[in-house]
Short mmCIF file of C-alpha atoms in Angstrom, two decimals:
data_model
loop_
_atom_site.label_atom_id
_atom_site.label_comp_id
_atom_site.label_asym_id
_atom_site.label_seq_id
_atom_site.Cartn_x
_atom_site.Cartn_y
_atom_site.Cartn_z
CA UNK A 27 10.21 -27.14 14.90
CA UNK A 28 9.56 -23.57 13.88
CA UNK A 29 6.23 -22.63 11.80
CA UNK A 30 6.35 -20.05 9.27
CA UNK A 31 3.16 -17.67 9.44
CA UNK A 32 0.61 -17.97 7.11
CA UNK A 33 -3.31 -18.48 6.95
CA UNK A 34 -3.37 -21.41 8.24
CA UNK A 35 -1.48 -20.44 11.38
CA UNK A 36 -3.05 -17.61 11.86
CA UNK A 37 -5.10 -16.02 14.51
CA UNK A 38 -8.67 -16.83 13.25
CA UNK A 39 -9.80 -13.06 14.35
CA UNK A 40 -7.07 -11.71 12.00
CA UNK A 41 -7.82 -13.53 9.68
CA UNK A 42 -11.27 -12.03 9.31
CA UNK A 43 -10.45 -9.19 10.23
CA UNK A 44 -8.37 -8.80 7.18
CA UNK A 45 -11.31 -10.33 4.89
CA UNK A 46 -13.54 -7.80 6.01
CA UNK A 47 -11.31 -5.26 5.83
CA UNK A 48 -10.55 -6.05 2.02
CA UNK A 49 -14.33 -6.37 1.33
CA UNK A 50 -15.35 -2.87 2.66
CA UNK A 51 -12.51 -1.63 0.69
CA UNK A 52 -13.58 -2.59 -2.93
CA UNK A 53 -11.33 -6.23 -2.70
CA UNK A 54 -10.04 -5.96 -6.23
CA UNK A 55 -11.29 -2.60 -6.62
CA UNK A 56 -9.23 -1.02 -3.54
CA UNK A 57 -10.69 2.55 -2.80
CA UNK A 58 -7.46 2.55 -0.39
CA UNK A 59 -4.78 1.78 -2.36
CA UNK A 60 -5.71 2.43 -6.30
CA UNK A 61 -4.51 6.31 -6.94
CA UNK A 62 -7.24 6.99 -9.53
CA UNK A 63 -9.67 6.24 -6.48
CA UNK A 64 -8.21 9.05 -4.23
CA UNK A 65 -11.01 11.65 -3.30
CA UNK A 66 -8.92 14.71 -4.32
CA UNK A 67 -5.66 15.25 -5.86
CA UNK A 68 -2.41 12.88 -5.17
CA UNK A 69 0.31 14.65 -3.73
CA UNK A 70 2.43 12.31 -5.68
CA UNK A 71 0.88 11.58 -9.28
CA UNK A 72 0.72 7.75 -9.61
CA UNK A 73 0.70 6.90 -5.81
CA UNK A 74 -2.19 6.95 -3.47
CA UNK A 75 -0.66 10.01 -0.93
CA UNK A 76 -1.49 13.08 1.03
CA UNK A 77 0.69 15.75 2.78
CA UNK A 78 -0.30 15.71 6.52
CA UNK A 79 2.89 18.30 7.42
CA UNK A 80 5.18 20.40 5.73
CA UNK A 81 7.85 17.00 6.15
CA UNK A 82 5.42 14.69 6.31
CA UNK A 83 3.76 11.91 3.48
CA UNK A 84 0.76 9.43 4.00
CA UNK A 85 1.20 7.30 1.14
CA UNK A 86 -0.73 3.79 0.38
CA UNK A 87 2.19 0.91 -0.14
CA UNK A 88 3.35 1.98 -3.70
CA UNK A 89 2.46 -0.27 -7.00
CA UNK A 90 5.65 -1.70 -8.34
CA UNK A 91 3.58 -1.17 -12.23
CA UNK A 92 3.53 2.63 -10.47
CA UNK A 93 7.21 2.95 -9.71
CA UNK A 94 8.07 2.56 -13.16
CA UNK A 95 5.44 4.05 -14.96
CA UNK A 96 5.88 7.07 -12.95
CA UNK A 97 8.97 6.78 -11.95
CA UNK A 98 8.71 6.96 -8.30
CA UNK A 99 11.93 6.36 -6.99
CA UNK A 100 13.40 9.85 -9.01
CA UNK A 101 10.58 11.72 -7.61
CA UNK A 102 10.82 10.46 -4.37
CA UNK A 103 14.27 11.86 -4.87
CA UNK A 104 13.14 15.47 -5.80
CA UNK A 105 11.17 15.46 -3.47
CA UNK A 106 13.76 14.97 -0.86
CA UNK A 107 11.86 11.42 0.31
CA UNK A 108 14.53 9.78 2.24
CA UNK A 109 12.38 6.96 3.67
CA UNK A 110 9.72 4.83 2.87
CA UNK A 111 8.46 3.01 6.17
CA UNK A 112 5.73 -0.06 4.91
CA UNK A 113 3.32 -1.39 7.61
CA UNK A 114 1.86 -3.94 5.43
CA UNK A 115 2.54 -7.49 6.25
CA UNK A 116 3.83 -9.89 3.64
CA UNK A 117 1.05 -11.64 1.99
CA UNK A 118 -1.29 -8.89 3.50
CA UNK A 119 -4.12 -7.50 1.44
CA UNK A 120 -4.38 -10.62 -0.76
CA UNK A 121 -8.00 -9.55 -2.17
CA UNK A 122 -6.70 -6.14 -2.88
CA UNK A 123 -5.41 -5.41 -7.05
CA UNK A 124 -1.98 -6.21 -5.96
CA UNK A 125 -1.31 -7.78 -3.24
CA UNK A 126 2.26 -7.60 -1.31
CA UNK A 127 4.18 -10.19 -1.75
#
């Protein structure tokens, strides 16, 4: 029999851990993810990001409402952004605005 993952199934620690996590950061109000709640400048307009080297973007999972208002993927493009590596979990970050699905 093979379980799929999900609350229920879950570690109880990560569990919290991610409820806490979501609370300190503003829940539906994410100061983490929400580019209009960046302290300083984005390096990308509409996405929640930072240079941290000259090759080099920290970036916040981007909003699929931001990829087409701003059009991300073309800018991605000029900006010679070849990959996008997500660490988010499905199902992660449930509290936040948007959570992944």
């Amino acid at each position: 029999m093979c379980l799929q993952e999900n609350t229920l199934s879950a570690p109880a620690a990560f569990v919290m851990k991610e409820a806490v996590q979501c609370l300190c950061e503003g829940g539906s109000s994410c100061t983490r993810e929400d580019p209009a709640r960046q302290k300083g400048p984005n390096a990308v307009p509409g996405l929640h990001s930072n240079w941290v080297g000259q090759h080099v973007l920290a970036m916040a999972r981007p909003w699929q409402d931001n990829v087409i208002t701003h059009n991300l993927v073309n800018t991605f493009k000029e900006l010679n952004i070849g990959m996008i590596i997500n660490l988010q979990e499905v199902r992660s970050n449930r509290s936040c605005k948007l959570a992944v699905h």
